[in-house]
Structure formats: structure tokens, C-alpha cells
Short mmCIF file of C-alpha atoms in Angstrom, two decimals:
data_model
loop_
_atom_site.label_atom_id
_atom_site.label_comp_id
_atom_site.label_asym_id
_atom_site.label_seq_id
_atom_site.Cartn_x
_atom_site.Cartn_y
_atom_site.Cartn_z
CA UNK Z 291 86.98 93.86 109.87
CA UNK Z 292 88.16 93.63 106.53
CA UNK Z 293 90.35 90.64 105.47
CA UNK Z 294 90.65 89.07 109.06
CA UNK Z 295 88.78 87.94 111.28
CA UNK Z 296 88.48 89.31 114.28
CA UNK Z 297 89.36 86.31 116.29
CA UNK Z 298 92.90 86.04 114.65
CA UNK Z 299 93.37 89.69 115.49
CA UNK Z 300 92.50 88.42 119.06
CA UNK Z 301 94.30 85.81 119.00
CA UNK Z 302 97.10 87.91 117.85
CA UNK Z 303 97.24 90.07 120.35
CA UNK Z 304 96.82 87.09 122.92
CA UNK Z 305 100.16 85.92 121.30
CA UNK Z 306 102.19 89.31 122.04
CA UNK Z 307 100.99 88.89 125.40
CA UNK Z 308 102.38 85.71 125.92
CA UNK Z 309 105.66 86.70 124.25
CA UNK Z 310 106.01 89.45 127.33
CA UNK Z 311 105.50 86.64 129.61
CA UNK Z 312 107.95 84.49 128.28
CA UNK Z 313 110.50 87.09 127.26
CA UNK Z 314 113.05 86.13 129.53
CA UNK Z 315 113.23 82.82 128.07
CA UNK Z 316 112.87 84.17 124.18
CA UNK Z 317 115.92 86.62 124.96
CA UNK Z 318 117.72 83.28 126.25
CA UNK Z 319 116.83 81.41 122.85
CA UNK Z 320 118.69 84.68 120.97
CA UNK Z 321 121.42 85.40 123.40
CA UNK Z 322 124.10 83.81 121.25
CA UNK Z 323 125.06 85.30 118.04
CA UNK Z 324 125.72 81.42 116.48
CA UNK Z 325 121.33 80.95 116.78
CA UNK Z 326 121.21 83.99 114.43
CA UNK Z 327 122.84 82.99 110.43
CA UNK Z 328 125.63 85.18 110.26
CA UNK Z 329 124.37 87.47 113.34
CA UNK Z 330 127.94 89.61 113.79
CA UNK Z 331 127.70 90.27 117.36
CA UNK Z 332 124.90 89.39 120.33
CA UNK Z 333 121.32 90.45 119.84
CA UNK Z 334 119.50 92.77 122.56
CA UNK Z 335 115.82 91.71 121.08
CA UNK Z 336 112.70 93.86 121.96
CA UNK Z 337 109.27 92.26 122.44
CA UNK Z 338 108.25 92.93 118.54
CA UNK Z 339 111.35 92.18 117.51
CA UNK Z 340 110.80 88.76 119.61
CA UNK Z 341 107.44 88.24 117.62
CA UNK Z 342 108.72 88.54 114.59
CA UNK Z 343 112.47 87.15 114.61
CA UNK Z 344 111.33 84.32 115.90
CA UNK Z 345 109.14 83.00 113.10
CA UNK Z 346 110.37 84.18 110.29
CA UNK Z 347 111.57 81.34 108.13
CA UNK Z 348 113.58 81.26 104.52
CA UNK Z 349 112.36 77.84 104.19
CA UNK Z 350 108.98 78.93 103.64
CA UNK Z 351 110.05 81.53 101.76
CA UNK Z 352 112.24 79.83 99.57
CA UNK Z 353 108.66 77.32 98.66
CA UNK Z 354 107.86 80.60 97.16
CA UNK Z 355 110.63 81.72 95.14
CA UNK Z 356 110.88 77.60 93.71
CA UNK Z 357 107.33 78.26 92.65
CA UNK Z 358 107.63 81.80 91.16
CA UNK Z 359 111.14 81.36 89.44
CA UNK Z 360 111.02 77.20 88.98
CA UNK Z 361 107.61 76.40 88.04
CA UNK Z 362 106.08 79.85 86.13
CA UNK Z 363 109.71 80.71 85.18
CA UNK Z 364 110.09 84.25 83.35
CA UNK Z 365 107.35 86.72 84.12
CA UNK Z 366 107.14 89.11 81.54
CA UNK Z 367 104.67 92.16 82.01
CA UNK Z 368 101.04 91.66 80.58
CA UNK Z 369 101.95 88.60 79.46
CA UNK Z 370 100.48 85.11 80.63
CA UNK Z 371 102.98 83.83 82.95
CA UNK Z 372 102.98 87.06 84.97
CA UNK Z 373 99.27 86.94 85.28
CA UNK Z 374 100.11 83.07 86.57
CA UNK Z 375 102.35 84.81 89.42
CA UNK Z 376 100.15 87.37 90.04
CA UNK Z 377 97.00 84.49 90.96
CA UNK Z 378 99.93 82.66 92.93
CA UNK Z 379 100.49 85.97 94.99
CA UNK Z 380 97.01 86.65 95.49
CA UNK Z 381 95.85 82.95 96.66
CA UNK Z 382 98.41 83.33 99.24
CA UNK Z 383 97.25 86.49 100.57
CA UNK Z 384 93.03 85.53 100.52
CA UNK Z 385 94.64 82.35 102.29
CA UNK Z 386 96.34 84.53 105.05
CA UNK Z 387 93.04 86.37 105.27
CA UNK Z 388 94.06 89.54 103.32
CA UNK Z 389 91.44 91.87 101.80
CA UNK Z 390 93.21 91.61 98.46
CA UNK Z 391 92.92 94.08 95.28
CA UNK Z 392 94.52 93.42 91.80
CA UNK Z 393 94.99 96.98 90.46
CA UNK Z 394 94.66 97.17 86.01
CA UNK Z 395 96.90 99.07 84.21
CA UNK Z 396 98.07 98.43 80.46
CA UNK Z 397 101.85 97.77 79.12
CA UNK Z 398 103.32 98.03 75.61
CA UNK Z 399 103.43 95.00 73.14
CA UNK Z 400 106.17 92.12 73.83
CA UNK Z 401 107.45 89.82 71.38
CA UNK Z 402 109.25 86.62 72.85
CA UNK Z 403 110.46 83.11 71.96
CA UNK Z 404 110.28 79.77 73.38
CA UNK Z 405 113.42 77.13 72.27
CA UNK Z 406 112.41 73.99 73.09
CA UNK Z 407 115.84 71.62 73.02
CA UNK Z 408 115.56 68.05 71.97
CA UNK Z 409 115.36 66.69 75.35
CA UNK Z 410 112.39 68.82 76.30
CA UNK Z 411 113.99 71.60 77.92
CA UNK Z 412 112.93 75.48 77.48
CA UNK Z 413 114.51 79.09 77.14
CA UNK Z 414 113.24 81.69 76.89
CA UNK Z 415 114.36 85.10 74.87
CA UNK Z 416 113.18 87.95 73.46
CA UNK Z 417 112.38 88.07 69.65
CA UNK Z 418 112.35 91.10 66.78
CA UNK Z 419 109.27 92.45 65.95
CA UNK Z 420 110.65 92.95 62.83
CA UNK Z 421 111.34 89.41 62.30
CA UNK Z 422 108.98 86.51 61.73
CA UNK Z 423 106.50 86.29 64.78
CA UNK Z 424 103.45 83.96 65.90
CA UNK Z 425 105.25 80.99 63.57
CA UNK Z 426 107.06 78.13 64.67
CA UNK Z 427 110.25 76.76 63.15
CA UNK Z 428 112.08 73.43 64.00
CA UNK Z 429 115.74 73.65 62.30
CA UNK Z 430 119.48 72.71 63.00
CA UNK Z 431 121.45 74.85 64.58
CA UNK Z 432 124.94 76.31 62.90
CA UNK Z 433 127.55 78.23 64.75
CA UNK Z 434 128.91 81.28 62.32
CA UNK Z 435 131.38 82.13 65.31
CA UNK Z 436 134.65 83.00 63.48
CA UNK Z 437 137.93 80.82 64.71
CA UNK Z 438 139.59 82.84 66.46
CA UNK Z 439 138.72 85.88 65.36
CA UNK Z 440 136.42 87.37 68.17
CA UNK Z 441 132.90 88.52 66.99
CA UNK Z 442 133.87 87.90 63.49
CA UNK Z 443 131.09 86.04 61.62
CA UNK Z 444 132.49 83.33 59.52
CA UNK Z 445 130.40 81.64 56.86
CA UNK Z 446 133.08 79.24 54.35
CA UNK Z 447 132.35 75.73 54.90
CA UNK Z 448 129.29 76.43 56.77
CA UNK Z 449 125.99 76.37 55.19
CA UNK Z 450 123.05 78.09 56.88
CA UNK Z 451 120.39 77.51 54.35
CA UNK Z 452 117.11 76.45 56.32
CA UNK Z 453 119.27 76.37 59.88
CA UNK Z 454 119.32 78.59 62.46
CA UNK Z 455 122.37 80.77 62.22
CA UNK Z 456 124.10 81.25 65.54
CA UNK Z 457 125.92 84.72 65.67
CA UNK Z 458 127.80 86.96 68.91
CA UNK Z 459 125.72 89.88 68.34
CA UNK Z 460 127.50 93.36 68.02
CA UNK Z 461 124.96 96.03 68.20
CA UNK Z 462 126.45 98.54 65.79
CA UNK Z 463 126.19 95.40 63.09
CA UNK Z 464 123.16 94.15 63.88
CA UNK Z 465 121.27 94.93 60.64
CA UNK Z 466 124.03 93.74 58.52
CA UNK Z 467 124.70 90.44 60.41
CA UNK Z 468 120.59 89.76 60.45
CA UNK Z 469 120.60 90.73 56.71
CA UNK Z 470 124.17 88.30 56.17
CA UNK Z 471 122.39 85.23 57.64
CA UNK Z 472 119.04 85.54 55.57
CA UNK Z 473 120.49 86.63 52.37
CA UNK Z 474 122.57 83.09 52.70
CA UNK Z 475 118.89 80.92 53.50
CA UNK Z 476 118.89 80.99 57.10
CA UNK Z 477 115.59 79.78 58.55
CA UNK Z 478 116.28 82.22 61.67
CA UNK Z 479 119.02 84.00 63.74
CA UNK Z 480 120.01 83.70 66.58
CA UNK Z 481 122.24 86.73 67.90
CA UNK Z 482 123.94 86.06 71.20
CA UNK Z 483 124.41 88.78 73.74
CA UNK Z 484 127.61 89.64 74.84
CA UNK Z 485 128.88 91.98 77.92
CA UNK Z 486 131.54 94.31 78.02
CA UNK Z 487 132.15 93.96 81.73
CA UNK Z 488 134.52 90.44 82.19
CA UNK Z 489 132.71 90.50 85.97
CA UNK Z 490 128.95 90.44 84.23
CA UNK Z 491 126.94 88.18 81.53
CA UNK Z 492 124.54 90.02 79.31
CA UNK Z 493 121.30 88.61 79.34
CA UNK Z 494 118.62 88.49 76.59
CA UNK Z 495 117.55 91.02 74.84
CA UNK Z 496 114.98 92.81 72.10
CA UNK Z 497 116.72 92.61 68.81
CA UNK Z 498 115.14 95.69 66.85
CA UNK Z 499 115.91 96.26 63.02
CA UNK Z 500 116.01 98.86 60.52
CA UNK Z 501 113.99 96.91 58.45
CA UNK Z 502 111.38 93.48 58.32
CA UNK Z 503 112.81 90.43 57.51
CA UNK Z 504 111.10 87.16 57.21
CA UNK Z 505 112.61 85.24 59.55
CA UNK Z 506 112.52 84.84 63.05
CA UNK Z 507 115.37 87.14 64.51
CA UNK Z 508 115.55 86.13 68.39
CA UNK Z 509 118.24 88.03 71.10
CA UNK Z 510 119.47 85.36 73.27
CA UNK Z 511 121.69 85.82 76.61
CA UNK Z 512 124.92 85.20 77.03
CA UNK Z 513 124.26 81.64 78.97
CA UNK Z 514 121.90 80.77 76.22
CA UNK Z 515 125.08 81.13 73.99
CA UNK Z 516 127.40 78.98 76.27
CA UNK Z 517 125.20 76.33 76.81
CA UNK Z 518 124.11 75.83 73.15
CA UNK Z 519 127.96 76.06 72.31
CA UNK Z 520 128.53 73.05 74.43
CA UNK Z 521 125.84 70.93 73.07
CA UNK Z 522 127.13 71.72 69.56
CA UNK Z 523 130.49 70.36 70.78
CA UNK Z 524 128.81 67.02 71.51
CA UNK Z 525 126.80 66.86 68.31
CA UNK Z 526 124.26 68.45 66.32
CA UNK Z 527 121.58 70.28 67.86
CA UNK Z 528 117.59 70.91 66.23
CA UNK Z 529 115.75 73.08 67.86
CA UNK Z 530 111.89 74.18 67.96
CA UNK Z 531 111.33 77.92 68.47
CA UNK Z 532 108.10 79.43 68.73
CA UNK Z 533 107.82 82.80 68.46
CA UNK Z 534 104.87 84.91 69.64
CA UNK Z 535 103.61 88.68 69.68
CA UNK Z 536 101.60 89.66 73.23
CA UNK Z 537 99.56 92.64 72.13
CA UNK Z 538 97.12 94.92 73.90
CA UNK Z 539 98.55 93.64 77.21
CA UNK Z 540 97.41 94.12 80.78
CA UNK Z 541 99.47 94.17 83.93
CA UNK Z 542 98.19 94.08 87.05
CA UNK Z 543 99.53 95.07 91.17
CA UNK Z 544 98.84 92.38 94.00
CA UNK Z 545 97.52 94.58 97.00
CA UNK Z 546 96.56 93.10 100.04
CA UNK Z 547 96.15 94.95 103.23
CA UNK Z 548 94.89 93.98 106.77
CA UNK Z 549 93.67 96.80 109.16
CA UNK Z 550 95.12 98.01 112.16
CA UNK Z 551 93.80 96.43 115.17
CA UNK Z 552 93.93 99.05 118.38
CA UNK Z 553 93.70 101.53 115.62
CA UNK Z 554 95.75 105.12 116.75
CA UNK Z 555 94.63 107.07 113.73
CA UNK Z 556 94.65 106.32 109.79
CA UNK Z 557 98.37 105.63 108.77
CA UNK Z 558 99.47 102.52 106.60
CA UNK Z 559 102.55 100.55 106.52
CA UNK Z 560 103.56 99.50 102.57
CA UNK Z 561 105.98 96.83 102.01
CA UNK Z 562 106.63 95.91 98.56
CA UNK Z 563 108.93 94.15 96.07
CA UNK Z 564 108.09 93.59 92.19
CA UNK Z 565 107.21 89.95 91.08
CA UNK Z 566 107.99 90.35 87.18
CA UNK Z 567 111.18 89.83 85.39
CA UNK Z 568 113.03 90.13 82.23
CA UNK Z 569 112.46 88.03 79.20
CA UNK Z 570 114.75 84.87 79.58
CA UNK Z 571 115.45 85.34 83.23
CA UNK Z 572 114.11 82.91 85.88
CA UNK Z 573 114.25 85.76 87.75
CA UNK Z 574 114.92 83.92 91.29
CA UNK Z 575 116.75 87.12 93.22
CA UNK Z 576 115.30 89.29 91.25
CA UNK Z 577 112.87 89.56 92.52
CA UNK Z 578 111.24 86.15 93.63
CA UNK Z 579 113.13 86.64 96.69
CA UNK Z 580 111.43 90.09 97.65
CA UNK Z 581 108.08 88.58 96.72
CA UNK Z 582 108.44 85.92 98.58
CA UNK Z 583 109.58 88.14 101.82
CA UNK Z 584 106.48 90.24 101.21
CA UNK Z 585 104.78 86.75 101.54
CA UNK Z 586 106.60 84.93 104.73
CA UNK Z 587 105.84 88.64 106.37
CA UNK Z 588 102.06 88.92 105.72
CA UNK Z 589 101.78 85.53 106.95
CA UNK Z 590 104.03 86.21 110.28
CA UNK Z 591 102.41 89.75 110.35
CA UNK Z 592 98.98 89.06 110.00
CA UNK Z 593 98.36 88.64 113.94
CA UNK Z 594 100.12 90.24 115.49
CA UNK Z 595 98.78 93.80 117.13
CA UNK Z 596 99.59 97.31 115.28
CA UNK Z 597 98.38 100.81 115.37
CA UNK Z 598 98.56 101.22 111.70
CA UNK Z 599 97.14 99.38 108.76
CA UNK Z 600 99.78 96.74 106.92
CA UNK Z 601 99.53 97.17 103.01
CA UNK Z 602 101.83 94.59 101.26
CA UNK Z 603 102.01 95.09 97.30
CA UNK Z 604 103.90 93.33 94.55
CA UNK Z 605 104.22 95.35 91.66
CA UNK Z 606 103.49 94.11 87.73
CA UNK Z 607 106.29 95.22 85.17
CA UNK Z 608 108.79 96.90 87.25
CA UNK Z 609 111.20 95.62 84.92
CA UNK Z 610 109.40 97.71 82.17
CA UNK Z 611 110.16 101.50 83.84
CA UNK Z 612 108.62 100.94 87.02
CA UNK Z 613 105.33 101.02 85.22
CA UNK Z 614 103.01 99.26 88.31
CA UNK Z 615 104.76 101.31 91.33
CA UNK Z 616 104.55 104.64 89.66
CA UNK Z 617 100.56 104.04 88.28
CA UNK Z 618 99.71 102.91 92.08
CA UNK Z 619 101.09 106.10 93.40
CA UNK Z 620 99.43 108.33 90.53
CA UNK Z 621 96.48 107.20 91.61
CA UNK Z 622 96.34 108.18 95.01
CA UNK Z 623 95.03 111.37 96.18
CA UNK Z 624 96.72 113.28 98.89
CA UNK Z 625 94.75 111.97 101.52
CA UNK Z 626 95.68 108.65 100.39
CA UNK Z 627 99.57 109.30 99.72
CA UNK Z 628 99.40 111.10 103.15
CA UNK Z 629 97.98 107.76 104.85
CA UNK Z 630 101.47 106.04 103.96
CA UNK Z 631 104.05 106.31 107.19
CA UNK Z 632 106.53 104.53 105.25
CA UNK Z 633 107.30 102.43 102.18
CA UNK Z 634 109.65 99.27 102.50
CA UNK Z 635 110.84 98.15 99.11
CA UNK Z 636 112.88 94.54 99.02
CA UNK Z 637 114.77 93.87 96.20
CA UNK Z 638 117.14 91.12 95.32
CA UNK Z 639 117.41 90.68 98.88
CA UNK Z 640 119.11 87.00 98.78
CA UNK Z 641 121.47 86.11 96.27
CA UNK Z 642 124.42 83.80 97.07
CA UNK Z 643 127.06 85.44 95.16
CA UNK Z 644 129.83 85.80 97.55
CA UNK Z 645 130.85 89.53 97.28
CA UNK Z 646 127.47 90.36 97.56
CA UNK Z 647 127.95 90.43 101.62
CA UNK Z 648 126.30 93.60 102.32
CA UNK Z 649 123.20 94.74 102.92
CA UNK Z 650 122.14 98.19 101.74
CA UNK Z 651 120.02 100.64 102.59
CA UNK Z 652 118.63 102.92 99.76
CA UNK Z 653 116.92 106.28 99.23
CA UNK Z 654 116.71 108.06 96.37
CA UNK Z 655 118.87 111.24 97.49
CA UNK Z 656 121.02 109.24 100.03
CA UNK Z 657 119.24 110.65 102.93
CA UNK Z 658 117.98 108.77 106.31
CA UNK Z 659 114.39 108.42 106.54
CA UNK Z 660 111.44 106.67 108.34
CA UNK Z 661 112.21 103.37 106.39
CA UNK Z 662 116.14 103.25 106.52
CA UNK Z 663 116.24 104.16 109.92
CA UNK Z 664 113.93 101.68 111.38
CA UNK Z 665 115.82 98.73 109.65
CA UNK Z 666 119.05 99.75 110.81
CA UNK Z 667 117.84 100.07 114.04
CA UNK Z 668 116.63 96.78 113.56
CA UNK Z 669 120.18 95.32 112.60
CA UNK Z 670 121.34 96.56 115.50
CA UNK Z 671 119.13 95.13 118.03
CA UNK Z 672 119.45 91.90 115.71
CA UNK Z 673 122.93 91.71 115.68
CA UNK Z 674 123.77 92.42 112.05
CA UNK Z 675 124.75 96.05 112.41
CA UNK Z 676 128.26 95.27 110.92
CA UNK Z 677 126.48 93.79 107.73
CA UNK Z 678 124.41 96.73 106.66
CA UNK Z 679 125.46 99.53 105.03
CA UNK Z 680 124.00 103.45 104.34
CA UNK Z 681 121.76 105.17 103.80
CA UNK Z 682 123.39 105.57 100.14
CA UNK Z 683 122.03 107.34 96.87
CA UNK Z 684 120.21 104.51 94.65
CA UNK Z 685 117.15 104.67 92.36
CA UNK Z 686 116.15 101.78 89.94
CA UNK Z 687 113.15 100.43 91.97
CA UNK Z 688 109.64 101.07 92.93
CA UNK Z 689 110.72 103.04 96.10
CA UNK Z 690 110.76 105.78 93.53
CA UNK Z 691 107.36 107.05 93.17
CA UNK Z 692 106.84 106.70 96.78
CA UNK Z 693 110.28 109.36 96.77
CA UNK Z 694 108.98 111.69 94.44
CA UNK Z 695 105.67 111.88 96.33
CA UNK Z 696 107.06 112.67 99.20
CA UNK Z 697 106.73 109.60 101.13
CA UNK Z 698 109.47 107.76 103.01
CA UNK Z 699 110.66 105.14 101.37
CA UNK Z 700 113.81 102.61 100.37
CA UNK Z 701 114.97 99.81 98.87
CA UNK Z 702 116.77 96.82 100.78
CA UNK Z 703 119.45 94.47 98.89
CA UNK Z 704 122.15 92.32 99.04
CA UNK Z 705 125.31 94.19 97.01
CA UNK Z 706 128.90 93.60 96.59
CA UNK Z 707 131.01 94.80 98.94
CA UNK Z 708 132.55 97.81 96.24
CA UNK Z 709 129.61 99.68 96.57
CA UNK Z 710 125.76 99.37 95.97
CA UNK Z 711 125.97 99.61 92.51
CA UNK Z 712 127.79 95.78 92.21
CA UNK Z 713 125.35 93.41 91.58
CA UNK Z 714 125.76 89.18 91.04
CA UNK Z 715 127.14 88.14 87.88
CA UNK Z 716 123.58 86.90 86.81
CA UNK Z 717 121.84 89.75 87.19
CA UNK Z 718 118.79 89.34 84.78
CA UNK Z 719 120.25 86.45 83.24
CA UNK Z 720 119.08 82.75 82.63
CA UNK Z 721 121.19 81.84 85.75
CA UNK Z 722 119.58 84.28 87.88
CA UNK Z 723 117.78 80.62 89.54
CA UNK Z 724 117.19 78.94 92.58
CA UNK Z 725 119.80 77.19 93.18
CA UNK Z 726 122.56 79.33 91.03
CA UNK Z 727 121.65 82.57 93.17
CA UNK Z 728 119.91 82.10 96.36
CA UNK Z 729 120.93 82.08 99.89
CA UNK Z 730 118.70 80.90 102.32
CA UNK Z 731 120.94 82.81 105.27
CA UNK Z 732 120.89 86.05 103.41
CA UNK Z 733 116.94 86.00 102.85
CA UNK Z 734 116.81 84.96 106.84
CA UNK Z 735 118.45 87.85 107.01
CA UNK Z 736 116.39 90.04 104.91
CA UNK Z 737 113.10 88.56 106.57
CA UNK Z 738 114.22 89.50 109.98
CA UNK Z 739 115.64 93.40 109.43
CA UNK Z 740 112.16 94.23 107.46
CA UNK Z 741 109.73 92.37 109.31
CA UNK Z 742 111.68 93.76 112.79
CA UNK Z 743 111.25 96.97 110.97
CA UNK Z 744 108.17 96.99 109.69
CA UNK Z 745 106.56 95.50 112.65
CA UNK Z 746 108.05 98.45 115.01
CA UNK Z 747 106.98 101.18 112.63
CA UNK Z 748 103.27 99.90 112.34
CA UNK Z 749 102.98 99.37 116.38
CA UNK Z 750 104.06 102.78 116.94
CA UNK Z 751 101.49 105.51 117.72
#
């Protein structure tokens, strides 16, 4: 059997067995709502739901997202440090036993800047590819920020020549601030992002110009702004930005699948989430935190006894248009797309900003299907019918393909409570991190519905 052994599927099966014999005293262990983070009203658990609830655990999880979002940081598409989550991924899966696949495809050009700060610390943001790129330039760091005066650039008294000139970007001026700052010496610009919403931050972003320039021309995010603000307040600031083009890039999907093991025909169960982000994002809820669920599942998952095969995937540059999700899905033939009972997608499924207390279910066109129905069934053998909310009408993540093929599929998330198109103040931001926008009770949560879910879909005949 390919990816596990045969004694683990065994063993697995063993397991369920023993959970029927001691399901009096599991139901016991979940009879109280207060055992179950934020459970809204007491759980009436069937034997899967037993196997799965059960040992689910954000801790582990979270050991996932730290590594993904703290150590490798931004994963941009093609580039380096995505290829550095996408080995993470796939050790994890070969160590669960998974028959694991990385799945080619190639992405456009990106152009992106490290700033390394005195002290040693990094940002990252995106750069101009009409600016100055593979160079590096150390330089001061001069705030053009008009008193007062809003976006208004403000150059008397302030010399820029051979400094980095710090400017609020305004999109319809970009050429002429970018042009402002060289014409007056400026080693480099940097042009902070600003959002219109007071509720949102604007994170970084690709600075394109009408025309070269010979300087390094970088778009940072609004946190990036405040934060280099504040050290200016306390003194001057130098710092080292290296700027670097990524051509002919390759992206790649993680696949790993385990086969059913009292096989009742051909079918599949996908669960997915994307494991790229933005350029200067961390990228922690979005979407470490669905990566990592795809992870704590395969590993709680990959004993236990189903009728259908399990298919977890993490898709490269999601960020980029969807690119991985909809090239997976081209490539399958009917047969193939026709395998697929249902397609779970999980993102941002655990950030701690406080509005953000519902969980949504989302389809494409708003309707029920296989995937939305099972997890609210789920929430309300769990408990946690009163926090979930749909099926409602949302695109915007890999569920997509799998909608336009014809296969049932939806995305899970975490939203404000004004509807499902409110997401956290960081959204891709550099504060989109561990410990600015994760909640281990909301990705308990998350782990529980889908892998309850999940788990009664691929046991089904």
C-alpha cells in the first residue's frame, strides 16, 4: 500500500475499535461544553467524531505555523523561501508515511527587498522593477513626510542626497514623487503604503513606474512605515537594503495522499489550504494556520479506517491568482476530477482578532454542498453550531477551480462578525504573525469541524 504501511492501517482500525468500546467513557470526557474551547452548547459526539476530536491539538499545530511564518518568514511564489516551506511540508508528510508528490508549474518574475535594521532585524517588501535591482545599498534614512500636511512631501531643510527618502505613497503621484526624490540625490525611495479603510493597514506592495530610474524604488507596508517612524523619533536610522530580481521561477504543490483502507470504490477526499504569502507578510493566518491544519489532520488521519482515499494538498502561489489550485485541477482528466467526493479548503482559519468570532462556510455561488454540509453537521454534533455561519457567496481561494469543475468544494475561515467579507486588521501585512494574529482556541476549533468533517465524509460508502 502506497505511503503506509499496512500495519498502521491495522493498527488504525484496531484503534476505532477500541474507541467503540470505550465510547461511553469518551462521550463522558466531552459531555461538558467547558472541555470543548468555546464549545456553545453540549456535544452529542459520534464514534469518528470521537477519533478525531479527541486528538486534535493547536499546540502541535501552532509548532507549525512558528516554523512556517517565524523561521522561513514570507513565502513568495517561485522564490527560495517558498521552496524552504514547501520541503518543510513535504518532510512532514514522508514522516507521517504519505506517498507524497511535488507538482511543477512556473510563475512570473518577482522583484523584492530585504532591509536589514542596525540591530540585525529584517523586512521584507516588494521592490520596482524599474528601479535599481540585484544591488545593495547601506544609507540613512530621511523622512520627507510633510508637517502636518497629510501626504504632502516636504523637502526644505531636509537633504536626501545619498539617503533613502521616506515618502506616504499616493498612487496617482507615484512617478512624480519617485522622480522628486532622485532628481534631489536620493540613494533610494522608500514609498509607504497607506489604506483608505481607518479599520485596515495596507501592506506592501509592487511599486511599478512609467519609466527606469536608477535607484532602488521599494513599496513598503504600512507597519513598515510606523515602525521606522518611531525609530527615527529616537535617532537616526542606516539601513542595508538588498534588492533582488527572481526570474524564470518555479512553484511547486505539496500532495500527499494515503489510500483508503476497506476500500468501497475509487473516491478521494482533498483537503487543502495554500502555504505562500505576500511579499512582506509573515503570513501566520494567512495561511500558516490552514497549512498547519492540513498537517495536525494527516497526522491524526493517517490511521484511522476510511472508504475513500485522503489527498491533503498545499498549494504554491495562491497569493499570485490562485496559480497552484487552478494548474492542479487543469490537469486532471475527468476520471480524475470525478474521483474527488469533496474538496475542503482552510483558510485563515485562526486569527485572534476579536470581531473575527465567526466561522464561515463558503461556496462560490452561496449554495450548500457535500463540503459545507458535512462541517456544519459537524459543529453541531461538536457543540459550536452557534459559531458558524452559511453557506454564503465567497470566492478568493483555491476552492475555486474545484467550483468551476464541478466538484464540491469550500472554504472555512474565521471572519468578523459584519459579514464574511471582514477580515483582521493585518490582513497580508507585516503583523499578520504568530503572536499578533493567532488563536490557539480558534484553530482548535478549526481542527475539530474539518477533521470531524472530513473524517465522516471519507468513512462513508
Amino acid at each position: 500500500m502506497s505511503g503506509l504501511k499496512r500495519r498502521d492501517l491495522i493498527g488504525g482500525a484496531a484503534a476505532l475499535a477500541a474507541f467503540a468500546m470505550v465510547g461511553a467513557t469518551t462521550s463522558n470526557a466531552f459531555a461538558a461544553p467547558r472541555v470543548r474551547p468555546g464549545a456553545g452548547s453540549a456535544p452529542t459526539l459520534g464514534l469518528g467524531d470521537r477519533a478525531v476530536a479527541a486528538s486534535v491539538d493547536a499546540r502541535r499545530a501552532l509548532t507549525h505555523i512558528q516554523h512556517l511564518a517565524g523561521t522561513i518568514g514570507p513565502r513568495i511564489g517561485g522564490t527560495e523561501s517558498e521552496h524552504r516551506a514547501a520541503d518543510y511540508a513535504a518532510a512532514r508528510f514522508e514522516e507521517l508515511g504519505y506517498q507524497v508528490t511535488r507538482q511543477p508549474f512556473p510563475v512570473a518574475d518577482k522583484y523584492l527587498a530585504d532591509l536589514v535594521l542596525p540591530d540585525g532585524e529584517r523586512w521584507q517588501a516588494s521592490a520596482s522593477p524599474q528601479g535599481a535591482f540585484d544591488t545593495e545599498v547601506q544609507a540613512a534614512v530621511v523622512d520627507v513626510r510633510g508637517g502636518g500636511v497629510g501626504n504632502d512631501t516636504d523637502y526644505s531643510g531636509r537633504d536626501v542626497t545619498g539617503q533613502f527618502a521616506l515618502i506616504d505613497h499616493r498612487t496617482a503621484d507615484r512617478d512624480a514623487q519617485v522622480r522628486g526624490a532622485v532628481e534631489r540625490g536620493a540613494a533610494g525611495v522608500l514609498l509607504i503604503a497607506a489604506s483608505a479603510d481607518p479599520e485596515r493597514k495596507a501592506g506592501a506592495f509592487l511599486p511599478t513606474l512609467a519609466a527606469p530610474v536608477g535607484v532602488p524604488v521599494l513599496g513598503l507596508g504600512q507597519a513598515h512605515g510606523e515602525w521606522l517612524r518611531r525609530r527615527l523619533v529616537a535617532g537616526p536610522v542606516r539601513l542595508r537594503v538588498i534588492v533582488t530580481a527572481h526570474t524564470g521561477l518555479t512553484s511547486y504543490n505539496v500532495l500527499a495522499e494515503r489510500p483508503a483502507s476497506l476500500p468501497a470504490g475509487d473516491e478521494v477526499v482533498m483537503v487543502g489550504a495554500h502555504y505562500d504569502s505576500v511579499p512582506g507578510s509573515p503570513g501566520a493566518n494567512d495561511d500558516a494556520s490552514g497549512s498547519a491544519l492540513c498537517l495536525e489532520l494527516a497526522r491524526v488521519l493517517r490511521r484511522l479506517p476510511t472508504q475513500k482515499a485522503l489527498r491533503f494538498a498545499l498549494w504554491g502561489s495562491e497569493e499570485q491568482g490562485l496559480i497552484g489550485s487552478r494548474y492542479y485541477v487543469n490537469q486532471l482528466d475527468d476520471h480524475a476530477a470525478g474521483r474527488i467526493a469533496a474538496c475542503f479548503q482552510n483558510d485563515m482559519v485562526a486569527t485572534s482578532h476579536p470581531p473575527a468570532d465567526l466561522y464561515w462556510l463558503l461556496s462560490v455561488d452561496g449554495a450548500d454542498n457535500l463540503a459545507t454540509a458535512t462541517v456544519a453537521q459537524a459543529a453541531s454534533r461538536l457543540g459550536y453550531l452557534a459559531d458558524v455561519a452559511g453557506p454564503t457567496a465567497r470566492g478568493g481561494s483555491d476552492h475555486v477551480p474545484f467550483h468551476e469543475r464541478g466538484i464540491a468544494a469550500a472554504n472555512f475561515s474565521w471572519r468578523g462578525e459584519a459579514g464574511p467579507h471582514l477580515l483582521e486588521p493585518v490582513y497580508h501585512t507585516p503583523e499578520d504573525t504568530v503572536a499578533g494574529n493567532v488563536s490557539n482556541e480558534r484553530l482548535q476549533v478549526s481542527l475539530e469541524l474539518v477533521g470531524s468533517a472530513v473524517y465522516e465524509v471519507a468513512r462513508a460508502r
